[in-house]
mmCIF file of C-alpha atoms and ligand atoms in Angstrom:
data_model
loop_
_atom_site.group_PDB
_atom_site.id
_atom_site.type_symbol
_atom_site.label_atom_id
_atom_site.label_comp_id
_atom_site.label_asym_id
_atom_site.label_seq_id
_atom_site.Cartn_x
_atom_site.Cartn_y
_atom_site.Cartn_z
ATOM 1 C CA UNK B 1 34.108 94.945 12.235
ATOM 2 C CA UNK B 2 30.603 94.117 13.369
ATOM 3 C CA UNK B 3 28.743 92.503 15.774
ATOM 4 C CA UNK B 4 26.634 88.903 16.546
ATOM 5 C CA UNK B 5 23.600 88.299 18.834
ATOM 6 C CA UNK B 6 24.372 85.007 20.489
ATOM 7 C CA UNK B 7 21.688 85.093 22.751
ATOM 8 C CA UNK B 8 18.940 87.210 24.187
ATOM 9 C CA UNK B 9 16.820 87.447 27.190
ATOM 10 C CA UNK B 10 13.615 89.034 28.888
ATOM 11 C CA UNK B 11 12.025 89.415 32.116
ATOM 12 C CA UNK B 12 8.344 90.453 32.305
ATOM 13 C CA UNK B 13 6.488 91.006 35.704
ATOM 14 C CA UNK B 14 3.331 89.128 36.027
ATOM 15 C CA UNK B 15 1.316 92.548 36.120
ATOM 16 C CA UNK B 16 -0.940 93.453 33.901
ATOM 17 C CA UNK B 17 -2.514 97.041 33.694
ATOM 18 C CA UNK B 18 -5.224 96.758 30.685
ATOM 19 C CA UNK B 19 -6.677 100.101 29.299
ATOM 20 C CA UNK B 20 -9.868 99.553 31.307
ATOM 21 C CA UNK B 21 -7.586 98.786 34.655
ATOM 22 C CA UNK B 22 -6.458 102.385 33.767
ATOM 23 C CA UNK B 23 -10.679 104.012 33.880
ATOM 24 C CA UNK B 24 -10.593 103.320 37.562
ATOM 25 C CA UNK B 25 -8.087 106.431 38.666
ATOM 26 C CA UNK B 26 -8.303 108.744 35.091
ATOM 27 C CA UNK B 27 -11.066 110.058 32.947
ATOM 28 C CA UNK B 28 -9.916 107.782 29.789
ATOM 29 C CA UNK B 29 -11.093 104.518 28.089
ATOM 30 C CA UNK B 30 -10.266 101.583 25.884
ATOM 31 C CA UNK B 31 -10.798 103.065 22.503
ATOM 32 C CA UNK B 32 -9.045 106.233 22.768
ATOM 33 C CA UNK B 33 -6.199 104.389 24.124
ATOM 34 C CA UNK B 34 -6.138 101.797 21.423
ATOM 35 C CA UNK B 35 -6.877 104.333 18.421
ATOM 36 C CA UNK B 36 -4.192 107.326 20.100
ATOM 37 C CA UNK B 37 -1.688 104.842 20.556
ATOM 38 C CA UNK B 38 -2.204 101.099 20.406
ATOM 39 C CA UNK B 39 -1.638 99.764 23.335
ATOM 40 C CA UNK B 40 -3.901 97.451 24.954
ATOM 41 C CA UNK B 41 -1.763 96.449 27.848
ATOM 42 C CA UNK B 42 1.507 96.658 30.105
ATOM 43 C CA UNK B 43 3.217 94.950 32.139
ATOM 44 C CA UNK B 44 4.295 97.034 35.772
ATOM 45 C CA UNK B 45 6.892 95.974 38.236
ATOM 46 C CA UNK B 46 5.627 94.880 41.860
ATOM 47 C CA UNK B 47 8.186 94.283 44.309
ATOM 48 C CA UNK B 48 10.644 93.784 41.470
ATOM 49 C CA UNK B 49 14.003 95.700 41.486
ATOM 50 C CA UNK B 50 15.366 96.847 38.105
ATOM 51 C CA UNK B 51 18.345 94.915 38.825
ATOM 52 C CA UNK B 52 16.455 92.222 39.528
ATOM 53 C CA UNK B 53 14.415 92.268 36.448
ATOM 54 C CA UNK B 54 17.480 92.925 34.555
ATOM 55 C CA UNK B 55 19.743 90.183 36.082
ATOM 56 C CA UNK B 56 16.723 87.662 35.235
ATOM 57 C CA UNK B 57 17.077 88.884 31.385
ATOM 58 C CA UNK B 58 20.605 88.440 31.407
ATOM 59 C CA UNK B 59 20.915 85.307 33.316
ATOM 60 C CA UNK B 60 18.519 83.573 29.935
ATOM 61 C CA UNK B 61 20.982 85.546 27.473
ATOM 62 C CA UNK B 62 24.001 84.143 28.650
ATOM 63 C CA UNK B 63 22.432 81.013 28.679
ATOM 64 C CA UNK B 64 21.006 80.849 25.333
ATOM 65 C CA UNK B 65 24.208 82.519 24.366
ATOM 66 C CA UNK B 66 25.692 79.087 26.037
ATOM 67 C CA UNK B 67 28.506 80.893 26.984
ATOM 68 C CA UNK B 68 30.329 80.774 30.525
ATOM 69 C CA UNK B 69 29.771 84.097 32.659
ATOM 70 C CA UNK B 70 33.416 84.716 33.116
ATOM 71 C CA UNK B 71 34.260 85.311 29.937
ATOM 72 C CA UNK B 72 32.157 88.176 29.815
ATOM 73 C CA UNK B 73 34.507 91.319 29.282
ATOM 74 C CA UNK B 74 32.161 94.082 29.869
ATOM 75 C CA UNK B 75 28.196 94.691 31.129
ATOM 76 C CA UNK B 76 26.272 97.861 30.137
ATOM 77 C CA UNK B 77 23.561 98.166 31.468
ATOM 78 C CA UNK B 78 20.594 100.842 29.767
ATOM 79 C CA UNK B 79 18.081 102.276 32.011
ATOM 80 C CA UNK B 80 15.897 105.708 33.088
ATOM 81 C CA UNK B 81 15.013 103.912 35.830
ATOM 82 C CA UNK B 82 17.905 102.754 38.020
ATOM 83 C CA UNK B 83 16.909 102.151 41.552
ATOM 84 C CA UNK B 84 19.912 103.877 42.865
ATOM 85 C CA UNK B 85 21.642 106.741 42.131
ATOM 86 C CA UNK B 86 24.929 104.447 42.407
ATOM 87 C CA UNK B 87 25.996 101.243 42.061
ATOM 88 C CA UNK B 88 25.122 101.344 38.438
ATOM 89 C CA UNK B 89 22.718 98.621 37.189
ATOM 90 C CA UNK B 90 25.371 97.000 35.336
ATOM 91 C CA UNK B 91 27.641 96.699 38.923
ATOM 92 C CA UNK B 92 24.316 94.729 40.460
ATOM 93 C CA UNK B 93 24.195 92.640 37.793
ATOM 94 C CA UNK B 94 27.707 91.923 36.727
ATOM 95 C CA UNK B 95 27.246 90.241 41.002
ATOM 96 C CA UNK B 96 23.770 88.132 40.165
ATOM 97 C CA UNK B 97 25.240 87.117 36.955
ATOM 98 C CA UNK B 98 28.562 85.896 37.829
ATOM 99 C CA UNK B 99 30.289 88.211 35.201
ATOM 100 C CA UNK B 100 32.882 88.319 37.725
ATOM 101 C CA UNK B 101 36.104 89.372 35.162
ATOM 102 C CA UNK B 102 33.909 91.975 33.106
ATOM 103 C CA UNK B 103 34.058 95.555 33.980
ATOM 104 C CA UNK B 104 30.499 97.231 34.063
ATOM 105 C CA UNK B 105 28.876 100.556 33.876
ATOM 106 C CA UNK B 106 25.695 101.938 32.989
ATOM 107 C CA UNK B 107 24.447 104.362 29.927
ATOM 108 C CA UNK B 108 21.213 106.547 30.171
ATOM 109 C CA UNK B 109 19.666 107.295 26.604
ATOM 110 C CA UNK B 110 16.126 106.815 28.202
ATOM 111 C CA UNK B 111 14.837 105.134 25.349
ATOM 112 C CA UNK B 112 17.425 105.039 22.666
ATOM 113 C CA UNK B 113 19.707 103.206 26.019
ATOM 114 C CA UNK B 114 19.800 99.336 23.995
ATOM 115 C CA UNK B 115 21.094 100.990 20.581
ATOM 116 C CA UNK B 116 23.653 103.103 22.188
ATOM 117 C CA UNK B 117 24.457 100.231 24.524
ATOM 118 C CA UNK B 118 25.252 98.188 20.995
ATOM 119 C CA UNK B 119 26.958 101.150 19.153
ATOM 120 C CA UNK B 120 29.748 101.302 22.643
ATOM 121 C CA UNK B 121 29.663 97.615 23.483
ATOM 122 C CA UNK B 122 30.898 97.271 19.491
ATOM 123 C CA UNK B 123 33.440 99.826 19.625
ATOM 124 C CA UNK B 124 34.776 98.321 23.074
ATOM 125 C CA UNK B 125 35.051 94.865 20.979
ATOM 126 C CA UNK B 126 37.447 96.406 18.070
ATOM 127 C CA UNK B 127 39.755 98.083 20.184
ATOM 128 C CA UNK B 128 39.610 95.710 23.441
ATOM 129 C CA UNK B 129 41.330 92.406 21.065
ATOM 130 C CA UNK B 130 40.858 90.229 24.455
ATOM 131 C CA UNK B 131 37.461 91.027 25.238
ATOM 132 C CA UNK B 132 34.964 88.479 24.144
ATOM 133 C CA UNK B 133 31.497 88.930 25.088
ATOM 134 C CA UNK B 134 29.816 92.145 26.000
ATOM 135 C CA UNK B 135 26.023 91.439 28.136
ATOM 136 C CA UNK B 136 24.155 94.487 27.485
ATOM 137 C CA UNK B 137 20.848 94.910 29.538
ATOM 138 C CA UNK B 138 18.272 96.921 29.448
ATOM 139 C CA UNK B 139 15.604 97.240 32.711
ATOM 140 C CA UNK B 140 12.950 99.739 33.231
ATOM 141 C CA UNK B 141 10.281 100.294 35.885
ATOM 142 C CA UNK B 142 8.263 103.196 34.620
ATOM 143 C CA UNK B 143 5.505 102.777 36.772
ATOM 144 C CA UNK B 144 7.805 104.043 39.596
ATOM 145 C CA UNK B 145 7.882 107.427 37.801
ATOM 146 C CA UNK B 146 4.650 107.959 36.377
ATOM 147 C CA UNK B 147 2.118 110.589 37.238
ATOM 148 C CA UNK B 148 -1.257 108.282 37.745
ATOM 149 C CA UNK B 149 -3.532 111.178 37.348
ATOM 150 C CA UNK B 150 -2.037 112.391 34.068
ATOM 151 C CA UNK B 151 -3.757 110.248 31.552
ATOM 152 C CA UNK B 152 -1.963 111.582 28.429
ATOM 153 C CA UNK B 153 1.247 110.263 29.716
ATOM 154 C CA UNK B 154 0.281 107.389 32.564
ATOM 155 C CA UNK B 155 -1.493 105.256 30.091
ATOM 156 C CA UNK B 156 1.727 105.187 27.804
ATOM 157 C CA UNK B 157 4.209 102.931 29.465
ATOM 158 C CA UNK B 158 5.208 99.467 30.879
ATOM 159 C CA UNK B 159 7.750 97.810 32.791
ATOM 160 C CA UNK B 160 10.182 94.723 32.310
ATOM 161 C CA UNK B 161 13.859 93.986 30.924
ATOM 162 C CA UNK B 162 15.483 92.626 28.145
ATOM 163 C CA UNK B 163 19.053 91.302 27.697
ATOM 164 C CA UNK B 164 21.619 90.849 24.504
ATOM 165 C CA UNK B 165 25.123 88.805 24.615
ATOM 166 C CA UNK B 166 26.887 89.874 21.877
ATOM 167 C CA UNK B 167 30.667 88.682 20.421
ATOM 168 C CA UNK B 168 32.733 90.413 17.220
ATOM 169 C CA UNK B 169 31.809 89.330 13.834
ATOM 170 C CA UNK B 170 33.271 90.153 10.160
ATOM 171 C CA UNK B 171 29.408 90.948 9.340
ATOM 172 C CA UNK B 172 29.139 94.156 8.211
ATOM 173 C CA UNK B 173 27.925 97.186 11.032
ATOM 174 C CA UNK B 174 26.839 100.400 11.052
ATOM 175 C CA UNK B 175 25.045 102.589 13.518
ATOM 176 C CA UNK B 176 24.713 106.680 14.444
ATOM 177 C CA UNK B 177 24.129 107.849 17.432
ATOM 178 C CA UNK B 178 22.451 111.755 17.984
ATOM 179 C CA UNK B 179 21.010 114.165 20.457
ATOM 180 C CA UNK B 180 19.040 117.098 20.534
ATOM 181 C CA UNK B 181 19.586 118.225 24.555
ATOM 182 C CA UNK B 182 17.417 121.656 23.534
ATOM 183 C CA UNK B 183 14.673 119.067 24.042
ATOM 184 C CA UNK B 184 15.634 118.104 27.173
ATOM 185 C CA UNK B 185 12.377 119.791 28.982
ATOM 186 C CA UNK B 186 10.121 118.092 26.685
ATOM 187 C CA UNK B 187 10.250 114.705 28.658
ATOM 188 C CA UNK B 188 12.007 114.435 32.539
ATOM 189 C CA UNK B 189 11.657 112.918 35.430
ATOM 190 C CA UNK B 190 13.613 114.838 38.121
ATOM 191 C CA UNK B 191 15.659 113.129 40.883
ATOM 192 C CA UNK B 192 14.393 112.780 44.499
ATOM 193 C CA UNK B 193 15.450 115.850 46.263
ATOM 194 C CA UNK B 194 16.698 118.026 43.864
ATOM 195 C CA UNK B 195 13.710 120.328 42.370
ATOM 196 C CA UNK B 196 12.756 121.531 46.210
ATOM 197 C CA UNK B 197 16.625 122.779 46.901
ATOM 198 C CA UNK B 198 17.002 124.554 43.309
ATOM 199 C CA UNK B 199 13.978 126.673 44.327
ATOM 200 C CA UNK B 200 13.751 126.873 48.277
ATOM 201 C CA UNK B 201 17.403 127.500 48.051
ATOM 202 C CA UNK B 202 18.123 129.621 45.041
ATOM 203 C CA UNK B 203 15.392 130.561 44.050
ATOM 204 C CA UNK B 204 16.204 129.123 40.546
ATOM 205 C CA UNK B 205 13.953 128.589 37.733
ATOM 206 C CA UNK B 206 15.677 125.553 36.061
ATOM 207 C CA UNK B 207 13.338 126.023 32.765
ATOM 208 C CA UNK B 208 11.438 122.699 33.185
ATOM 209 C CA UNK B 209 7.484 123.530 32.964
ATOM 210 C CA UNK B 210 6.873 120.308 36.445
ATOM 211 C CA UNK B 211 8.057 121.078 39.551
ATOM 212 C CA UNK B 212 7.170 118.145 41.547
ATOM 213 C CA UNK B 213 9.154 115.741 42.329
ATOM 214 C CA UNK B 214 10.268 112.871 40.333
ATOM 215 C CA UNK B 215 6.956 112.154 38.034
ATOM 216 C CA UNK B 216 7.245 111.766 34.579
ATOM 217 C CA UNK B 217 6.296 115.298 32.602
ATOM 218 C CA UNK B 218 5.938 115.312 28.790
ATOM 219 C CA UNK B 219 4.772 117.428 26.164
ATOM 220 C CA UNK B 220 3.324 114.560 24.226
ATOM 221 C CA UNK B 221 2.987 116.613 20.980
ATOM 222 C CA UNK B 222 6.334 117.975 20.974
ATOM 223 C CA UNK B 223 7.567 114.612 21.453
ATOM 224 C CA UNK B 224 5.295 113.235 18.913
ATOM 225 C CA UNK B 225 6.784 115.773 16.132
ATOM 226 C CA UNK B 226 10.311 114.568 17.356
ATOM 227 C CA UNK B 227 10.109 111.067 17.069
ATOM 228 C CA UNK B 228 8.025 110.817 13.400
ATOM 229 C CA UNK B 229 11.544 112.685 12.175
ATOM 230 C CA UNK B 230 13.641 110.994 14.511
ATOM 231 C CA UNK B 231 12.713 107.527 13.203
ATOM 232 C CA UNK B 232 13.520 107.742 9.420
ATOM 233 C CA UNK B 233 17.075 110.179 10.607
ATOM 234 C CA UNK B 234 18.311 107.568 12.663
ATOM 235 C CA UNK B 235 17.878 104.940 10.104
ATOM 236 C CA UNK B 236 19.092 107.021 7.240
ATOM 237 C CA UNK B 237 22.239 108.585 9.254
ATOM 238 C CA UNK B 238 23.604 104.774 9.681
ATOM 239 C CA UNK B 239 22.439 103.091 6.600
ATOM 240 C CA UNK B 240 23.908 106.100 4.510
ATOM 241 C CA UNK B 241 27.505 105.090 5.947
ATOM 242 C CA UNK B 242 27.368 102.082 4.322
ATOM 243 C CA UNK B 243 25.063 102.852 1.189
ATOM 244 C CA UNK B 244 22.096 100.738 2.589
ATOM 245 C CA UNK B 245 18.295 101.134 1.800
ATOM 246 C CA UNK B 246 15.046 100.759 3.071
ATOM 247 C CA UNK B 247 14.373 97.876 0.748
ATOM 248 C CA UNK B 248 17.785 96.285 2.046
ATOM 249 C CA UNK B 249 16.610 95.385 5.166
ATOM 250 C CA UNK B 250 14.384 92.377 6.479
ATOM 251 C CA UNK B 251 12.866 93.445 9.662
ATOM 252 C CA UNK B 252 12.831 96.980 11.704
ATOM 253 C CA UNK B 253 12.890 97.074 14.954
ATOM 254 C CA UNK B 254 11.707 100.332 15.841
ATOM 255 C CA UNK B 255 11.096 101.487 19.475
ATOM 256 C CA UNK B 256 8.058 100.931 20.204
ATOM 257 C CA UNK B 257 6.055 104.114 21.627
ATOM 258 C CA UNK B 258 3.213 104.862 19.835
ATOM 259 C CA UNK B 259 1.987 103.005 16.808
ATOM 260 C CA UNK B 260 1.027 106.000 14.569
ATOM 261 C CA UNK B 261 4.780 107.210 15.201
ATOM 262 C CA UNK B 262 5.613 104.174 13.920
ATOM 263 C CA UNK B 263 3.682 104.160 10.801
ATOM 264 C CA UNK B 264 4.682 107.262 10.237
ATOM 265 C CA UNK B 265 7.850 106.430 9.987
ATOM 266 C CA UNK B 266 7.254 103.978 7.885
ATOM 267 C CA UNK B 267 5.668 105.896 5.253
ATOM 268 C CA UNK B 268 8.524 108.891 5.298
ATOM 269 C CA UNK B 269 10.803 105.644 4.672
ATOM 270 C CA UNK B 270 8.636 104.349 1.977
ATOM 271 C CA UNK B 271 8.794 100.920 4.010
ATOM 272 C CA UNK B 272 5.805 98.707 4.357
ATOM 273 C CA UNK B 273 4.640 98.038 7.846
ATOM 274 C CA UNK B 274 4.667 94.500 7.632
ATOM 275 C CA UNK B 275 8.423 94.891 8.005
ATOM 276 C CA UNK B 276 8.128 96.591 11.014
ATOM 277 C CA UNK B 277 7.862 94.709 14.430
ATOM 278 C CA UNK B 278 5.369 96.030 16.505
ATOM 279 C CA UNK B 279 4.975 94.782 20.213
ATOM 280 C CA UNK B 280 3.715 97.589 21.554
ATOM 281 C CA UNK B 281 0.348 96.711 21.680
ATOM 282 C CA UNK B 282 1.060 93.967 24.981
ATOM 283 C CA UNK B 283 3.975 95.706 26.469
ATOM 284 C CA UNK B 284 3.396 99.639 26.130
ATOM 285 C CA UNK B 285 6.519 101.955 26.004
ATOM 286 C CA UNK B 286 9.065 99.643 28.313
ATOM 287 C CA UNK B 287 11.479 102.775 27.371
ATOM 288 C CA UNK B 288 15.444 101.403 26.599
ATOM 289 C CA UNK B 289 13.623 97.673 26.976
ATOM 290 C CA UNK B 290 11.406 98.171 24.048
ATOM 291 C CA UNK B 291 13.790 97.516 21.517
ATOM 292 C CA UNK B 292 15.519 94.437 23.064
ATOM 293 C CA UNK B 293 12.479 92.826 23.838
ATOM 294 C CA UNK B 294 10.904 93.522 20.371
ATOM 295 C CA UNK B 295 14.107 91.667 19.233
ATOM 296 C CA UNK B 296 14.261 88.524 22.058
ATOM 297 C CA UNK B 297 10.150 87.692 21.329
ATOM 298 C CA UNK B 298 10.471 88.085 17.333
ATOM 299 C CA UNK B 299 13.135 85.627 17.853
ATOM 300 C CA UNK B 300 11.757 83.510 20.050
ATOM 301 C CA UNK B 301 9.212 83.250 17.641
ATOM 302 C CA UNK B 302 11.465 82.324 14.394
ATOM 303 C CA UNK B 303 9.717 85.733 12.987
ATOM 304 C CA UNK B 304 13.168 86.847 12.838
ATOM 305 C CA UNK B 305 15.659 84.538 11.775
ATOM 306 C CA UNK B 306 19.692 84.176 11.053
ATOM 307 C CA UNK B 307 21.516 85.800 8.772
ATOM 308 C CA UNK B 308 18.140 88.501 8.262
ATOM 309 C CA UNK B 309 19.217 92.134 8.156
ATOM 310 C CA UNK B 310 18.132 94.247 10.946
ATOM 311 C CA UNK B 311 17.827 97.904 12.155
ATOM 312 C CA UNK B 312 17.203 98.778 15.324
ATOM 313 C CA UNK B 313 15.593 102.177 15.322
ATOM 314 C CA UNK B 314 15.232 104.639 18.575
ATOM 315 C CA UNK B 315 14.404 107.778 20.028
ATOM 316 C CA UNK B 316 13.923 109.207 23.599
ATOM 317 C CA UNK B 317 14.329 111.576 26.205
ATOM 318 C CA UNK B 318 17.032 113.770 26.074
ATOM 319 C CA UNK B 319 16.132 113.932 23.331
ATOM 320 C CA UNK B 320 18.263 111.177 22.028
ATOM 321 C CA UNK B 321 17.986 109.218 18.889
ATOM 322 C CA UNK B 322 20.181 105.861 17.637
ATOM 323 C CA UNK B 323 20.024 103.975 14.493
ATOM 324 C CA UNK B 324 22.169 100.414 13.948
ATOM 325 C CA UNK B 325 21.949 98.248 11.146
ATOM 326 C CA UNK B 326 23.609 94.794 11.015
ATOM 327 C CA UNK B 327 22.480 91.016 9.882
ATOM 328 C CA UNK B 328 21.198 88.902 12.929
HETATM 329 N N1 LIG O 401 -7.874 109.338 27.389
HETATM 330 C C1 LIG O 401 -8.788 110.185 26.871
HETATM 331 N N2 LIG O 401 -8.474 111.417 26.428
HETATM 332 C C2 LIG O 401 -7.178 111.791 26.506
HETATM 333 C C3 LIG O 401 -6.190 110.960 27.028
HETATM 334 C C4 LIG O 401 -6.581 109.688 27.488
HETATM 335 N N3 LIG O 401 -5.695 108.811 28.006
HETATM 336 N N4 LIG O 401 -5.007 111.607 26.969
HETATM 337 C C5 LIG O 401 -5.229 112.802 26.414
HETATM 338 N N5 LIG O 401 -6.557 112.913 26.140
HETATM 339 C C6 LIG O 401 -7.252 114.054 25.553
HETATM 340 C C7 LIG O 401 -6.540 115.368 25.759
HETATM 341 O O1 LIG O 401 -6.813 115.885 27.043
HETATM 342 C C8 LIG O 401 -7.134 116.199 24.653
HETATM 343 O O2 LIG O 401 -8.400 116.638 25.074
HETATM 344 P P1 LIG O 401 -8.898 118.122 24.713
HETATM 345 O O3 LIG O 401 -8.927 118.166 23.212
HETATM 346 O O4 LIG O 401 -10.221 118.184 25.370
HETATM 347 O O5 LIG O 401 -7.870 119.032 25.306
HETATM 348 C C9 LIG O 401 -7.351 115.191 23.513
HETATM 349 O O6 LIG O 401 -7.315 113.889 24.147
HETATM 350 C C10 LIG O 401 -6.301 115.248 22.447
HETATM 351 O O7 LIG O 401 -5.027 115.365 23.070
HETATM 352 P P2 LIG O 401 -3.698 115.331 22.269
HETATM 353 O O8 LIG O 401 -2.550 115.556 23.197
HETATM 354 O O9 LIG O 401 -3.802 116.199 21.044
HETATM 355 O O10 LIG O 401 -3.709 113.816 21.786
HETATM 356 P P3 LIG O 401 -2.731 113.115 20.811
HETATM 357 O O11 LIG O 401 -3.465 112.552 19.672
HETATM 358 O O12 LIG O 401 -1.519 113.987 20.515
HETATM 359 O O13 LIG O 401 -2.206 111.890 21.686
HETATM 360 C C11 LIG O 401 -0.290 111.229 22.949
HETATM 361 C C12 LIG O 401 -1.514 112.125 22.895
HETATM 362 C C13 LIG O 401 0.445 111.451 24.256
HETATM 363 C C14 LIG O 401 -0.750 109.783 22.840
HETATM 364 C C15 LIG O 401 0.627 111.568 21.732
HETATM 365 O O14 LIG O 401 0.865 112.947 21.709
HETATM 366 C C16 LIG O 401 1.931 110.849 21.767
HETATM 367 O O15 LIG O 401 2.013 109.650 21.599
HETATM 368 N N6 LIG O 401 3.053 111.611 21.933
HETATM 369 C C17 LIG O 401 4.371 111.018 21.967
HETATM 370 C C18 LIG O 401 4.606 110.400 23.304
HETATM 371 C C19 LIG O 401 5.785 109.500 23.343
HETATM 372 O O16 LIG O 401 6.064 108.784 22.404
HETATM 373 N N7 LIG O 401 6.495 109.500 24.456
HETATM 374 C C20 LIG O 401 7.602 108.659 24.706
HETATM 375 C C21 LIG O 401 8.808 109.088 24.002
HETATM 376 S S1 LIG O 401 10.080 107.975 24.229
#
């Protein structure tokens, strides 16, 4: 049993950081951002809540999906980000949405979230007969987290959301899901609060290299290694389920952190690049959002169109990595 978009959704904040916005606080510039990465922009939240962002995706997926809210079964929502440490996402914006008879929680893959979102909401479809529509949203607001005087990680990301209803189909679907948690102190942001009783109180070295509070750390070449392997794995640990290749699929939708990672991955899966969709370059790393909102704007723009085969490539803090492969 597989799966069907019906409709998708975004929300963007009006924001825009450009590289040279980024000159004014850290010692950096336009073309080492560009070449390093390629990103020339982001968008970053203002007063925007991530359940606001991510009820505003949602809202335009159910209706493009031109479905009726309360038939909605289940919401997951995918975030790194959440505003609160409880409700969940998902509760806030089962409310705004009207998803009144769908049960909701939330999944945190950083920024493999969407595909793991798809890989549960799926399963929840085959054995749940009377569920019909899962709304799974994903809604991020780095900026909240970031370190602004680190420029080797500040520079990276972006905010926004992206939303995905999705019903049961007799399309073929296969995904993998996969961790690697001895990574885990390779990217973190702690929670408010905790790192100053671990080490006032205990005296407790947790392992993680950044004490401070809640700001994003990352070894950036650690991570780097990771997520040139992690690419072509996740893709090959789903498409090997079902004996597909490389040359079997229309568009990848990889997530979208760093342009050379992505090209790299591209060559290891001897796939050319003009398969791959790239939106990094406008929206940075939006984390769980980046692969949704690859998928709503390629859409949108009839670059990807029905009945294509797709696979949705992540990888993330965690470390976490998700592959799924299905026709759109
Ligand atoms: N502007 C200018 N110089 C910068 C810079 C910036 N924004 N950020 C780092 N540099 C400098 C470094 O300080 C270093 O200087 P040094 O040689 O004098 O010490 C030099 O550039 C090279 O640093 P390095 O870390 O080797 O660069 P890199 O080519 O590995 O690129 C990242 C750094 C962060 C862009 C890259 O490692 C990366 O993309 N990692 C993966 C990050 C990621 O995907 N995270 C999200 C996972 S979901």
């Amino acid at each position: 049993m597989g799966i069907k978009i019906l409709g998708t959704g975004c929300y963007l904040p009006d924001q825009k950081l450009t590289n040279n916005d980024f000159t004014k606080f850290v010692d950096t510039n336009d073309e080492w951002i560009r070449t390093r990465t390629g990103i020339a922009e982001r968008r970053m939240a203002g007063w925007e809540p991530v359940w606001y962002m991510g009820s505003e995706a949602a809202r335009q997926a159910i209706a493009q999906a031109g479905i009726a809210p309360e038939d909605i079964g289940l919401v997951i929502a995918a975030s790194a980000t959440n505003d609160f440490h409880t409700p969940s996402i998902a509760c806030l914006v089962q409310h705004e949405t009207g998803a009144v008879n769908a049960a909701a929680f939330d999944v945190n893959a950083a920024c493999s979230g969407f595909v793991y979102a798809l890989d549960t909401a799926r399963r929840f479809l085959e054995t749940d007969t009377g569920m019909k529509y899962v709304l799974i949203v994903a809604a991020e607001a780095l900026s909240r987290f970031l370190d602004f005087g680190d420029r080797s990680s500040c520079i990276l990301f972006g905010d926004g959301a992206a939303a995905a209803v999705i019903e049961r189909s007799d399309k073929p679907f296969t995904s993998a899901l996969g961790a690697d948690g001895s990574g885990g102190r390779l990217l973190y942001a702690r929670s408010v609060g905790v790192a100053e009783e671990i080490k006032v109180e205990h005296e407790f070295d947790d392992g993680f290299p950044e004490k401070r509070l809640h700001k994003l750390y990352q070894d950036g070449r650690e991570v780097y290694k990771f997520a040139t392997k992690a690419l072509p794995k996740a893709f090959h640990l789903a498409a090997d389920k079902a004996g597909i290749t490389p040359e079997d699929i229309d568009w990848f939708v990889p997530h979208q952190a760093n342009i050379r990672i992505i090209e790299t991955a591209a060559k290891n899966l001897g796939a050319p690049m003009e398969k791959f969709i790239v939106t990094l370059d406008h929206y940075g790393n939006t984390s769980s959002v980046s692969i949704p909102l690859a998928l709503h704007e390629s859409i949108e723009k009839g670059v990807i169109k029905r009945g294509q085969k797709l696979a949705l490539i992540g990888f993330g803090a965690g470390l976490t990595y998700a592959g799924a492969i299905f026709e759109y």
